[in-house]
Tab-separated table of C-alpha atoms and ligand atoms in Angstrom:
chain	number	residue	atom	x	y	z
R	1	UNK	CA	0.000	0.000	0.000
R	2	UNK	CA	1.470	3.316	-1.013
R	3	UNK	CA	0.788	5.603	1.802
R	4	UNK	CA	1.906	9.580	2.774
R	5	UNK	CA	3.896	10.544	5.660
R	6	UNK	CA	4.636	13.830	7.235
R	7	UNK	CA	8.263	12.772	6.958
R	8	UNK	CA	10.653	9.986	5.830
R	9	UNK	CA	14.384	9.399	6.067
R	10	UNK	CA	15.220	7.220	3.090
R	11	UNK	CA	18.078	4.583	3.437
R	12	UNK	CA	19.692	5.546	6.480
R	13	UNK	CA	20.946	2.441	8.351
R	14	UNK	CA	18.425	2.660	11.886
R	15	UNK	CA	20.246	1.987	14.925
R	16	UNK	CA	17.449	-0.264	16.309
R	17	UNK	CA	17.197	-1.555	20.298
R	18	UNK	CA	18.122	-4.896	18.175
R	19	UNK	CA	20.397	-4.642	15.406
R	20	UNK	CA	21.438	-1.641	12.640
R	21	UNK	CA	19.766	-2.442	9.642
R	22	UNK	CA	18.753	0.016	6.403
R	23	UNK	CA	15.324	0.590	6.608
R	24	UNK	CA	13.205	3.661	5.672
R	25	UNK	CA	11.390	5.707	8.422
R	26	UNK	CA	8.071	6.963	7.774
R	27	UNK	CA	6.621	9.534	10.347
R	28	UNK	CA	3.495	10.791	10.919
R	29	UNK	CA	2.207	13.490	13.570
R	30	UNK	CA	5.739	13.374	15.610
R	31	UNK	CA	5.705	9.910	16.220
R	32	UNK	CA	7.533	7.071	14.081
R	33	UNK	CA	4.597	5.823	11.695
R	34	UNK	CA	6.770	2.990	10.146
R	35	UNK	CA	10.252	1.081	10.116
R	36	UNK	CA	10.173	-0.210	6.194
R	37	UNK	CA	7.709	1.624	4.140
R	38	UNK	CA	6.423	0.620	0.998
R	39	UNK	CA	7.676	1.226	-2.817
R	40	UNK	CA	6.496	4.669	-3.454
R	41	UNK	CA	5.067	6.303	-0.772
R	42	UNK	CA	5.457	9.605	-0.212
R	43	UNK	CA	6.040	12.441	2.299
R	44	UNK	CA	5.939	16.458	2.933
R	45	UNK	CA	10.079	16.225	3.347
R	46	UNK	CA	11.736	13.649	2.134
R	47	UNK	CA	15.407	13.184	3.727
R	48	UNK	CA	18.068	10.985	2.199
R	49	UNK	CA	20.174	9.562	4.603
R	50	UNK	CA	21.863	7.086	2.489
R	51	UNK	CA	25.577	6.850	3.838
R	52	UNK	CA	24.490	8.104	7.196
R	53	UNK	CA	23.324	6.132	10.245
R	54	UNK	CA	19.983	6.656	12.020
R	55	UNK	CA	20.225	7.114	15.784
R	56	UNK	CA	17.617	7.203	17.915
R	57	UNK	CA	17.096	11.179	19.411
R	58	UNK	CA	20.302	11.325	21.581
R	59	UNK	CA	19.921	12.739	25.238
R	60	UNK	CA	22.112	14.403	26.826
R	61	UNK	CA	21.193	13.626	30.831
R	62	UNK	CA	23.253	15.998	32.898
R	63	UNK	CA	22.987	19.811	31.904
R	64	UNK	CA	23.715	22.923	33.732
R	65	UNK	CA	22.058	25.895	31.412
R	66	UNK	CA	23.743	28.098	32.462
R	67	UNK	CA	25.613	31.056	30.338
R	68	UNK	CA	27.707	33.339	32.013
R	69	UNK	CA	26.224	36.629	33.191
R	70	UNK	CA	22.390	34.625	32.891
R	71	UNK	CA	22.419	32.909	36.146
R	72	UNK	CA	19.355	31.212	35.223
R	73	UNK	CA	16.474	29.945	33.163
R	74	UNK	CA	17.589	32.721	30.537
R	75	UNK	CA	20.241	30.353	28.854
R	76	UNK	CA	17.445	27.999	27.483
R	77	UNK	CA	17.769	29.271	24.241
R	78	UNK	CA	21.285	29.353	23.456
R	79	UNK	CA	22.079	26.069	25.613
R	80	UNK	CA	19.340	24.257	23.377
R	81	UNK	CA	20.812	25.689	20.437
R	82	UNK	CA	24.022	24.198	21.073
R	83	UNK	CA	22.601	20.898	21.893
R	84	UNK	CA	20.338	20.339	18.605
R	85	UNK	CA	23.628	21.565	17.105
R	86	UNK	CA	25.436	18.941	18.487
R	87	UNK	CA	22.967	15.900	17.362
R	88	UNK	CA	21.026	16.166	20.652
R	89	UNK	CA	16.920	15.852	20.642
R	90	UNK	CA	16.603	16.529	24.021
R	91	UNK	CA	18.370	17.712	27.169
R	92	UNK	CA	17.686	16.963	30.935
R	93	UNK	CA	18.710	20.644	32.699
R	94	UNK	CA	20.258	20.732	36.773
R	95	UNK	CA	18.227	23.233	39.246
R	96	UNK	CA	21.426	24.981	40.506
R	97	UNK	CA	20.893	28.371	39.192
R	98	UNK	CA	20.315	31.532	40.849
R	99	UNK	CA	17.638	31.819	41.636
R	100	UNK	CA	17.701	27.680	41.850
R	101	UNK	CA	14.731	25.912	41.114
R	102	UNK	CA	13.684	24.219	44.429
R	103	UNK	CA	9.687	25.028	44.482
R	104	UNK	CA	6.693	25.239	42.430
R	105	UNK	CA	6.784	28.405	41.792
R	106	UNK	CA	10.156	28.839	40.039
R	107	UNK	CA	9.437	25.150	38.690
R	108	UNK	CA	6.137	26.392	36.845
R	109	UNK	CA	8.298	30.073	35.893
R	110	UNK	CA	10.975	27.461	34.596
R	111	UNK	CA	8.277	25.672	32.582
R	112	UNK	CA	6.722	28.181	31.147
R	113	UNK	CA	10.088	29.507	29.355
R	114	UNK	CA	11.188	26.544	28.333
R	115	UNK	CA	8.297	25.376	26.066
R	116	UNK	CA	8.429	28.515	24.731
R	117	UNK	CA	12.370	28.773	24.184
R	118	UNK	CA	13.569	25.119	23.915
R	119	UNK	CA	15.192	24.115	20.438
R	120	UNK	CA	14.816	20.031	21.839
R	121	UNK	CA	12.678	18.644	24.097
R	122	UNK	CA	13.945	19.501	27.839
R	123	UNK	CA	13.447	17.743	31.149
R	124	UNK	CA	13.588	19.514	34.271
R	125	UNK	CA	15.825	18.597	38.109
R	126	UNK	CA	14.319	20.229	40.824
R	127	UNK	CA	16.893	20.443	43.737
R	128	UNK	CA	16.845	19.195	46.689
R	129	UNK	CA	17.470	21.188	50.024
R	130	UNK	CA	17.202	20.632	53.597
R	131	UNK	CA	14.009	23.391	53.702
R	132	UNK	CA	11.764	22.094	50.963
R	133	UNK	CA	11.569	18.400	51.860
R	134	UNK	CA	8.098	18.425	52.549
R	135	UNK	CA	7.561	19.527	49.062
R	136	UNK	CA	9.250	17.243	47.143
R	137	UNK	CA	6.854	14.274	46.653
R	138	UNK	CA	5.008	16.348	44.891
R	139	UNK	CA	7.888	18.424	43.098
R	140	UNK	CA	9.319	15.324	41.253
R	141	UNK	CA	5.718	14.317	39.466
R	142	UNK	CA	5.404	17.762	38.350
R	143	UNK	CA	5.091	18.536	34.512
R	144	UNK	CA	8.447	17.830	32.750
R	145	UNK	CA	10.255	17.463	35.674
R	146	UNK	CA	13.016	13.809	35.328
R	147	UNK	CA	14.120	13.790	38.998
R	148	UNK	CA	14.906	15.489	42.478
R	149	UNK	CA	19.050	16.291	42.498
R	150	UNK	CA	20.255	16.063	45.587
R	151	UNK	CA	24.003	17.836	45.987
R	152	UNK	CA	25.425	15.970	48.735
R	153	UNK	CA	28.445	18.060	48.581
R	154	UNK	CA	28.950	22.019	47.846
R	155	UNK	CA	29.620	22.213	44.293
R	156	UNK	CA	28.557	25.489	42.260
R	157	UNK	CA	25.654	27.359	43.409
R	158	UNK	CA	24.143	27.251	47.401
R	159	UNK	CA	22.257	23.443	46.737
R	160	UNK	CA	23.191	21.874	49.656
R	161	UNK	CA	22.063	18.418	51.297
R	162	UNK	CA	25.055	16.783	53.036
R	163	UNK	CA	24.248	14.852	56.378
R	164	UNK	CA	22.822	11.319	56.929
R	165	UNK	CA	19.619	12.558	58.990
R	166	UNK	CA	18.571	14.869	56.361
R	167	UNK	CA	19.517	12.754	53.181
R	168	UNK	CA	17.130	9.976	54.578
R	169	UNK	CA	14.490	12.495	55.075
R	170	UNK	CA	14.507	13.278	51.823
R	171	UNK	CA	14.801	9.480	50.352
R	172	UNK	CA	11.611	8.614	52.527
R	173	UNK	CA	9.758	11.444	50.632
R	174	UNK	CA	8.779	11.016	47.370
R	175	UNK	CA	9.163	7.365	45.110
R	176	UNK	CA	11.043	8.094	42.258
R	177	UNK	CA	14.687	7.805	41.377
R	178	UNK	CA	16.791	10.346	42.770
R	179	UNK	CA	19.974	11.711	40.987
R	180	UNK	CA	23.016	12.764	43.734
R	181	UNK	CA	26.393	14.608	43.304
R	182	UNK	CA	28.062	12.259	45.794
R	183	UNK	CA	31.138	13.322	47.287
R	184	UNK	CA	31.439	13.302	50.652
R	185	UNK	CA	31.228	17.185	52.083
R	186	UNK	CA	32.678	16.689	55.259
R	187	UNK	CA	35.753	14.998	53.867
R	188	UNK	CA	35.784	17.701	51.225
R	189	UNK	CA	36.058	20.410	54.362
R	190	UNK	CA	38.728	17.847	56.494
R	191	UNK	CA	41.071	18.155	53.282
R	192	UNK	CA	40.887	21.581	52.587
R	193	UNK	CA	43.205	22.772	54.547
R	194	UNK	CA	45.798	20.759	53.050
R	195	UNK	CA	45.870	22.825	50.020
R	196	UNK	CA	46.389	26.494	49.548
R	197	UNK	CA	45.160	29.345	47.185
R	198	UNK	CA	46.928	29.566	44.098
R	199	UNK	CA	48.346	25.705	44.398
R	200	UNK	CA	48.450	24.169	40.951
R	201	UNK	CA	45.814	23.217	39.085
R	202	UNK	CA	46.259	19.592	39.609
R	203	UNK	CA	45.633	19.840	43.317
R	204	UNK	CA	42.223	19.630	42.822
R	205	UNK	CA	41.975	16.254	42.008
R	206	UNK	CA	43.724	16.023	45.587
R	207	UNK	CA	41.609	17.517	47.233
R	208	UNK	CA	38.291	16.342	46.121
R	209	UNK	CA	40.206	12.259	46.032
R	210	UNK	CA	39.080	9.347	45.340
R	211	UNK	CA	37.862	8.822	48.846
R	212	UNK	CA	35.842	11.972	48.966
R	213	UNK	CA	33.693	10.461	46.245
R	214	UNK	CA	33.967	6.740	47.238
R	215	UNK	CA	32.699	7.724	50.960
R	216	UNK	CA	29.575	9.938	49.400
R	217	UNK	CA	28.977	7.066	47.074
R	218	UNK	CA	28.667	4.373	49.899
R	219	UNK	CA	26.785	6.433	52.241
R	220	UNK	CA	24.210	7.217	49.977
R	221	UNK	CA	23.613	3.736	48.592
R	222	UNK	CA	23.671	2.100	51.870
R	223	UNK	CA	20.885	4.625	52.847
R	224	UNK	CA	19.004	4.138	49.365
R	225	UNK	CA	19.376	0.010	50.342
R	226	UNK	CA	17.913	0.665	53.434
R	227	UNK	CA	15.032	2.921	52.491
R	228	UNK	CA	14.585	1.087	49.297
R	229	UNK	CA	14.774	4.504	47.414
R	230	UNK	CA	16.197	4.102	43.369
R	231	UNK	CA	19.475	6.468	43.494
R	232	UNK	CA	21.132	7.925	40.329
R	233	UNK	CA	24.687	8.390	41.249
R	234	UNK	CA	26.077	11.260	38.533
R	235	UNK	CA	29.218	11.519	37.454
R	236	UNK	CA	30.986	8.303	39.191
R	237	UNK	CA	34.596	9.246	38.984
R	238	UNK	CA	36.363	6.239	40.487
R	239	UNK	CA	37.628	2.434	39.540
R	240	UNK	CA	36.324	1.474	43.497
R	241	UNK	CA	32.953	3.196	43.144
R	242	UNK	CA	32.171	1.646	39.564
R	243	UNK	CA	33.719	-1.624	41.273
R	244	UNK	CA	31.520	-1.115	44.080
R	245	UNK	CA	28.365	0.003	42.291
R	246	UNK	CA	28.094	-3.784	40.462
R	247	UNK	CA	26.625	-5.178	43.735
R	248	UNK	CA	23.601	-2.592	43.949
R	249	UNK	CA	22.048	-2.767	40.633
R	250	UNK	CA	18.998	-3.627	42.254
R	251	UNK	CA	18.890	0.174	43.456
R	252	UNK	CA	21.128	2.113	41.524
R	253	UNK	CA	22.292	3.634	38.456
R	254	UNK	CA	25.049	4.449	37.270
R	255	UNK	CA	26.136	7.872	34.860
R	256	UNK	CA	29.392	8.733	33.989
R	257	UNK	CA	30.542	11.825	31.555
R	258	UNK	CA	32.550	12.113	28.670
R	259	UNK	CA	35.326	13.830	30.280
R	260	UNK	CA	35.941	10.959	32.198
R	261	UNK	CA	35.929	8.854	29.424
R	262	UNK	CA	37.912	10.987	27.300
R	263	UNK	CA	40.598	13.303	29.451
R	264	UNK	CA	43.474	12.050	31.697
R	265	UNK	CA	45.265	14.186	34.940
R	266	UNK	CA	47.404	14.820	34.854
R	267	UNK	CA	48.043	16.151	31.200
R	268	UNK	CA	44.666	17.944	31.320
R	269	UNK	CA	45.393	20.158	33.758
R	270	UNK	CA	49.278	20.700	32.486
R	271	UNK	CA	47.602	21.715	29.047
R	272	UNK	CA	43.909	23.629	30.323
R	273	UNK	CA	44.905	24.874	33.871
R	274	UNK	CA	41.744	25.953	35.350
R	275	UNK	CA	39.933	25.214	32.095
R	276	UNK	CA	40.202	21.396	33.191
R	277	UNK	CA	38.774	21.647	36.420
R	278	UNK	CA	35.376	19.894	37.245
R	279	UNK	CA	33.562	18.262	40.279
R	280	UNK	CA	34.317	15.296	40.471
R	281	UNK	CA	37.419	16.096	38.772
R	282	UNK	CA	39.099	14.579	36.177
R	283	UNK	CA	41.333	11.716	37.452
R	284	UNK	CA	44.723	9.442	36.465
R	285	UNK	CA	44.765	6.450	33.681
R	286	UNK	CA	43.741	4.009	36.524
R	287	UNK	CA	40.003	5.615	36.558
R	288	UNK	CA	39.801	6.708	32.955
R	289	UNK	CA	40.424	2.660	32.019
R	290	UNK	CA	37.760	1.517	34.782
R	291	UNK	CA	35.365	3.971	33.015
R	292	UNK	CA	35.561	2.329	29.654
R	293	UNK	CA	35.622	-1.343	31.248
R	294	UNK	CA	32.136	-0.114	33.025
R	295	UNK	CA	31.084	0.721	29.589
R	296	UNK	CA	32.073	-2.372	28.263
R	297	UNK	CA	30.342	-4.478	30.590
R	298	UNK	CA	27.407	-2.819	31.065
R	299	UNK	CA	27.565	-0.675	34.896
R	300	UNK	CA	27.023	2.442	33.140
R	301	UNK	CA	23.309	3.081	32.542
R	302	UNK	CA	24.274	6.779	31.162
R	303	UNK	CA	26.164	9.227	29.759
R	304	UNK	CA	26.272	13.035	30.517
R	305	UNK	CA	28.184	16.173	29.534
R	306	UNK	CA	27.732	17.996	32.944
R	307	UNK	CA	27.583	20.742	30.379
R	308	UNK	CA	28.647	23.477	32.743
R	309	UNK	CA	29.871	26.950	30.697
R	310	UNK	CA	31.735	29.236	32.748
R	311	UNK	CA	33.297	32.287	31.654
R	312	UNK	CA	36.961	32.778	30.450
R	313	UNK	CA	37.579	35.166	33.274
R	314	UNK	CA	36.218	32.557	35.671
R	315	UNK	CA	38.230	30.006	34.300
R	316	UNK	CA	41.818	32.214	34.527
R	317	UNK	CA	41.273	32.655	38.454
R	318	UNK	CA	43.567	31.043	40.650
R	319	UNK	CA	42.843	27.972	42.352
R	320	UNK	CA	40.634	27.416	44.026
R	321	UNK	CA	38.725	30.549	42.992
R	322	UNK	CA	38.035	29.380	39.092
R	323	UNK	CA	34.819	28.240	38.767
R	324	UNK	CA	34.600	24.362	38.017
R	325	UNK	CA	33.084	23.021	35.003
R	326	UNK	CA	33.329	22.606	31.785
R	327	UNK	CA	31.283	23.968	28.165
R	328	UNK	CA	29.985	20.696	26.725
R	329	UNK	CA	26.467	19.898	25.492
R	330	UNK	CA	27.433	20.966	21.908
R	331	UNK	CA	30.259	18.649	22.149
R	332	UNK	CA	29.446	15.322	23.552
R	333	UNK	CA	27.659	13.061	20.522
R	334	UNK	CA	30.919	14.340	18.061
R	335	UNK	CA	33.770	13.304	20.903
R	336	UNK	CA	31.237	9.435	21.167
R	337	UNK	CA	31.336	9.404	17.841
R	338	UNK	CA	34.808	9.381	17.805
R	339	UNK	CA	35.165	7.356	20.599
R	340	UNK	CA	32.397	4.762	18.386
R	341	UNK	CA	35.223	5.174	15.153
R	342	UNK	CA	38.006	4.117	17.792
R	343	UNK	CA	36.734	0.876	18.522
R	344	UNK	CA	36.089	1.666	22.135
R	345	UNK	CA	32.028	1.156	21.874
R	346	UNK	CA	29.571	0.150	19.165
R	347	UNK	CA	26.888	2.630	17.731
R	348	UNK	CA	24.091	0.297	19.580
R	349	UNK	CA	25.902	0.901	22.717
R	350	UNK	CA	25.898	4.202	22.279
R	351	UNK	CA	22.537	4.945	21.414
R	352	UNK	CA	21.629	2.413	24.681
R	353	UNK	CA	23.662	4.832	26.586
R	354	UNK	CA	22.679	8.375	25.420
R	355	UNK	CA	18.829	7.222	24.492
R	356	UNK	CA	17.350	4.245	25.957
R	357	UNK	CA	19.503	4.373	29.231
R	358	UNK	CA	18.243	8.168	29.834
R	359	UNK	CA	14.556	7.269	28.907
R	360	UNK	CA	15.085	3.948	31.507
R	361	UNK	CA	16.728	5.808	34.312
R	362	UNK	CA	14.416	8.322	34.509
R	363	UNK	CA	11.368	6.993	32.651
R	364	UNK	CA	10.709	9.119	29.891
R	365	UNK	CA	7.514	8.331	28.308
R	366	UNK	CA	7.934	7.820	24.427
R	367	UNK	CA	11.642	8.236	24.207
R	368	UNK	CA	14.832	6.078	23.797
R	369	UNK	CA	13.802	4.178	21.059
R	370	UNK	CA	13.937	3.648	17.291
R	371	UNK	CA	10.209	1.770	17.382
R	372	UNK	CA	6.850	2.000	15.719
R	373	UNK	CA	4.898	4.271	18.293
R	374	UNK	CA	7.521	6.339	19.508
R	375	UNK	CA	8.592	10.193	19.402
R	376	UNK	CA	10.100	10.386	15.698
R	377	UNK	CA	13.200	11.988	17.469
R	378	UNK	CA	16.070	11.297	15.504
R	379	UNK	CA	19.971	11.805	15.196
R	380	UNK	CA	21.385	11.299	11.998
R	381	UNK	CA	25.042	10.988	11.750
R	382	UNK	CA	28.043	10.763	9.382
R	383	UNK	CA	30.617	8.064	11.065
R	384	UNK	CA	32.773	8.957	7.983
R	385	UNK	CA	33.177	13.082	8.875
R	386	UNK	CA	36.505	14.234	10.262
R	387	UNK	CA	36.827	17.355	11.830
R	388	UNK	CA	38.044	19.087	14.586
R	389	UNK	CA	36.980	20.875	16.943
R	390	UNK	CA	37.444	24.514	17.317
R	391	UNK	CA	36.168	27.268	20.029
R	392	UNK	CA	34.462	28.908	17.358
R	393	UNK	CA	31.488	26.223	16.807
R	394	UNK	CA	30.454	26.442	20.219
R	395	UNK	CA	27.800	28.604	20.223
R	396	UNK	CA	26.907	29.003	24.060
R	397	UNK	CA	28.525	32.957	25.382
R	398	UNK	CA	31.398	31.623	27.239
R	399	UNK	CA	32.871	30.890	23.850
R	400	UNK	CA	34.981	27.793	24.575
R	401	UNK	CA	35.209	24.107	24.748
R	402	UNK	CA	37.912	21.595	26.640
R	403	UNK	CA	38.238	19.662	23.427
R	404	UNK	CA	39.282	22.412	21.150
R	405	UNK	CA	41.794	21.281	18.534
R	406	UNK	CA	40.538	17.619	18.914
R	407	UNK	CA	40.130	16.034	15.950
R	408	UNK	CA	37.255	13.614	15.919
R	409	UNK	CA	35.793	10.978	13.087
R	410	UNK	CA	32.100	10.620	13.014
R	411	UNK	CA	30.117	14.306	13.061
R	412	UNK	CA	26.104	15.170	13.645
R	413	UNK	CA	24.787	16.121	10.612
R	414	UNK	CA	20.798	16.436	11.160
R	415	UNK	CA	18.464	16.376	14.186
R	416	UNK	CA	14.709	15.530	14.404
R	417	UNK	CA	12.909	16.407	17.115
R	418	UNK	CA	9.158	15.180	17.380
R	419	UNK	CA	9.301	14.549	13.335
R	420	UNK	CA	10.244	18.609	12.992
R	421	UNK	CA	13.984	18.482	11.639
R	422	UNK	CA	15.376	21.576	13.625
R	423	UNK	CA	19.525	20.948	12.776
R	424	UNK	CA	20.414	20.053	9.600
R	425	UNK	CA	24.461	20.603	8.478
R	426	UNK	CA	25.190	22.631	11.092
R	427	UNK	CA	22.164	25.162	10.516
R	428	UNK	CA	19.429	25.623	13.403
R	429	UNK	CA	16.079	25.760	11.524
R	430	UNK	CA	12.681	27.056	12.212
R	431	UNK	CA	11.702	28.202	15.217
R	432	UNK	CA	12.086	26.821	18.884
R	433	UNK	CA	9.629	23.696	18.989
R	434	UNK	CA	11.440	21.843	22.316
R	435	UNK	CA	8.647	20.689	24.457
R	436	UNK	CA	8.629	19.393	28.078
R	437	UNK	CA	9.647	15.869	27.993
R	438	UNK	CA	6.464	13.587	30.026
R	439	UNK	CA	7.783	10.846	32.422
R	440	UNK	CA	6.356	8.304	33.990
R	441	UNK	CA	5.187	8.991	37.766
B	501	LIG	O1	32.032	20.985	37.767
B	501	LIG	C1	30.865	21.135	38.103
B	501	LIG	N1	30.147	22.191	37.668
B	501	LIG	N2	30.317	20.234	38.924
B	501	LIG	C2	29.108	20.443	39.470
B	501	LIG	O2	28.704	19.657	40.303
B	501	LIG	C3	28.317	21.644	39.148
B	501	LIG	C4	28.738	22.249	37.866
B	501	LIG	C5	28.222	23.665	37.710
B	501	LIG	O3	27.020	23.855	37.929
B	501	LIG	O4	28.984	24.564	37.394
B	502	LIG	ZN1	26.557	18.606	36.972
């Protein structure tokens, strides 16, 4: 039967939950109509993606919108930008702004802006703190938002929830999965002394060690064991907590970022200074291997950017003064890519990381996968591309990225959010059509 669609992508080989294989995609009203459509049928756009692989709409887990000199819901538009530039259909965006979103009302203010600035779809954190416990059973099955975030040690911004008594309190209240920043804050306080302003760079990996995350990692999952609340544990750092983590599937999850996966101490912060520092900081060979092997072998339910742009100026401050984190939401499907082109995973791992292991972890309705039914959200890709990197691309203010001069193999060439193809060769089209991602309550 020849049928119409809204859209199809013609000859593109689909990255499907259970094999790659070329199929055309026929979609109609956002979602995917078809996998394999007939001999002539037709469609309003027609996109020929012969010589480029289909990806299910990548999602990037772990953003901090956040532009220098807009401290908060302000750097929607430029942050989604980047990410639909970067082969991203939707990003999941952290509450610690200023002001930080911690309660219904900057939630709905939040919510309201985004659906009408968003380039991809968006989920929303809602932090944590020791004041609005009571509210947060009801927070984290409000509209759009993917989880409570729970900064169990001082990181940027005021979030704050770092002793046992409270952290229960807030794992008895509410059901869903909770996300943590886990290093340990009192440690992180013990240690500081140790270290002085203006040590090198490299220090901070000393001072935030291995046991300051290790210790907030197994105090948090023995308390999620024994209050039987799902954790999320962001950013593990460390070969002993991904070692660790193995034996408490049955509660947690597991995200790691790119940097991690991709930058070594010490030569990052011998060649970025305070453009290389991040909490939980980059770390030595030892961790950077455990990271891939908990790729390999499946510990890692996700992958993030902890997109986090601070300004130049912040950056060039002495320790411990320079702001930590580091520009990358524009940045992290291009440096996979390469990382896919390496050898180091396959394209179905990656899309099970950066799609269906988001859409699992936090239980995005419709999303994470390349099926009949689902949200026609789409990353098409050219594994073939070279190119590097440059500080120019990156379209977010602060104007720079760690992996400048990087040159990577395998490049985002369209993006297709909801069936509306808002990226295609590196041009933003349209208008902003990003809606609140739904999850499951
Ligand atoms: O490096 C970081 N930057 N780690 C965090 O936990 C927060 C983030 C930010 O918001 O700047
Ligand atoms: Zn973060």
């Amino acid at each position: 039967m020849v049928t119409h669609y809204d859209l199809l992508i013609r000859g593109g080989a689909c990255v499907l939950p259970w094999a790659v294989e070329t199929a055309d995609v026929g979609v109609r009203q956002g979602r995917i109509a078809a996998l394999g459509v007939s001999a002539g049928s037709t469609a309003d756009i027609v996109l020929d993606a012969k010589h480029l692989h289909v990806l299910p709409g990548l999602i990037d887990p772990h953003v901090h919108l956040r532009d220098p000199g807009n401290k908060a819901i302000e750097s929607i538009p430029s942050g989604t930008r980047a990410a639909v530039l970067g082969g991203l259909t939707a990003v999941f965006d952290m509450p610690n702004t200023s002001p930080s979103i911690t309660d219904a009302q900057h939630l709905a203010w939040k919510q309201e802006y985004a659906e009408a600035n968003a380039w991809c779809d968006i989920g929303l954190y809602v932090g944590g703190t020791k004041a609005n416990i009571g509210a947060l059973a009801e927070l984290e099955v409000a509209r759009g938002v993917c989880a409570i975030k729970i900064f169990a040690a001082s990181s940027t911004g005021d979030l704050l929830v770092e002793d046992d008594s409270s952290l229960e309190a807030v794992m008895r209240a509410g059901r869903r999965r909770i996300a943590y920043h886990s290093e340990d804050e009192y440690r992180l306080q013990a240690r500081r002394k140790l270290f002085k302003r203006g040590d090198p760079y490299a220090r901070h990996m000393e001072w935030r060690d291995e046991e300051t995350a290790f210790l907030g990692t197994r105090r948090i999952i023995a308390m999620a064991r024994r209050t039987g609340r799902p954790a999320h544990l962001l950013h593990v750092s460390t070969a002993e907590e991904l070692g660790y983590l193995k034996d408490y599937r049955d509660i947690a999850t597991v995200e790691v970022l790119v940097n991690h996966l991709t930058q070594v101490a010490p030569e990052i912060y011998e060649r970025l200074g305070g453009f290389g520092v991040m909490n939980p900081p980059v770390r030595g060979p030892r961790h950077y291997e455990a990271a891939w092997a908990a790729v390999r072998d499946g510990t890692v339910d996700t992958i993030g950017s902890d997109h986090a742009p601070h300004s130049r100026e912040s950056k060039m401050l002495p320790w411990p003064d320079c702001s930590a984190g580091l520009t990358g939401v524009q940045t992290l499907v291009p440096v996979m890519l390469d990382h896919v082109n390496a050898g180091r995973l396959s394209l179905m791992r990656l899309a099970d990381l950066l799609s269906a292991g988001p859409a699992r972890v936090y239980g995005a309705v419709n999303k994470g996968r390349l099926a009949a039914g689902y949200d026609a959200d789409f990353s098409l890709v050219d594994l073939s591309r070279r190119r590097r990197i440059e500080d120019d691309w990156i379209v977010s203010p602060c104007g720079w990225t760690p992996f400048a001069g990087m040159e990577v193999t395998g490049w985002p060439v369209a993006t297709i959010v909801r069936g509306v193809p808002v990226m295609q060769d590196d041009e933003v089209l349209g208008q902003p059509t990003g809606r609140l991602v739904a999850f499951r309550s």
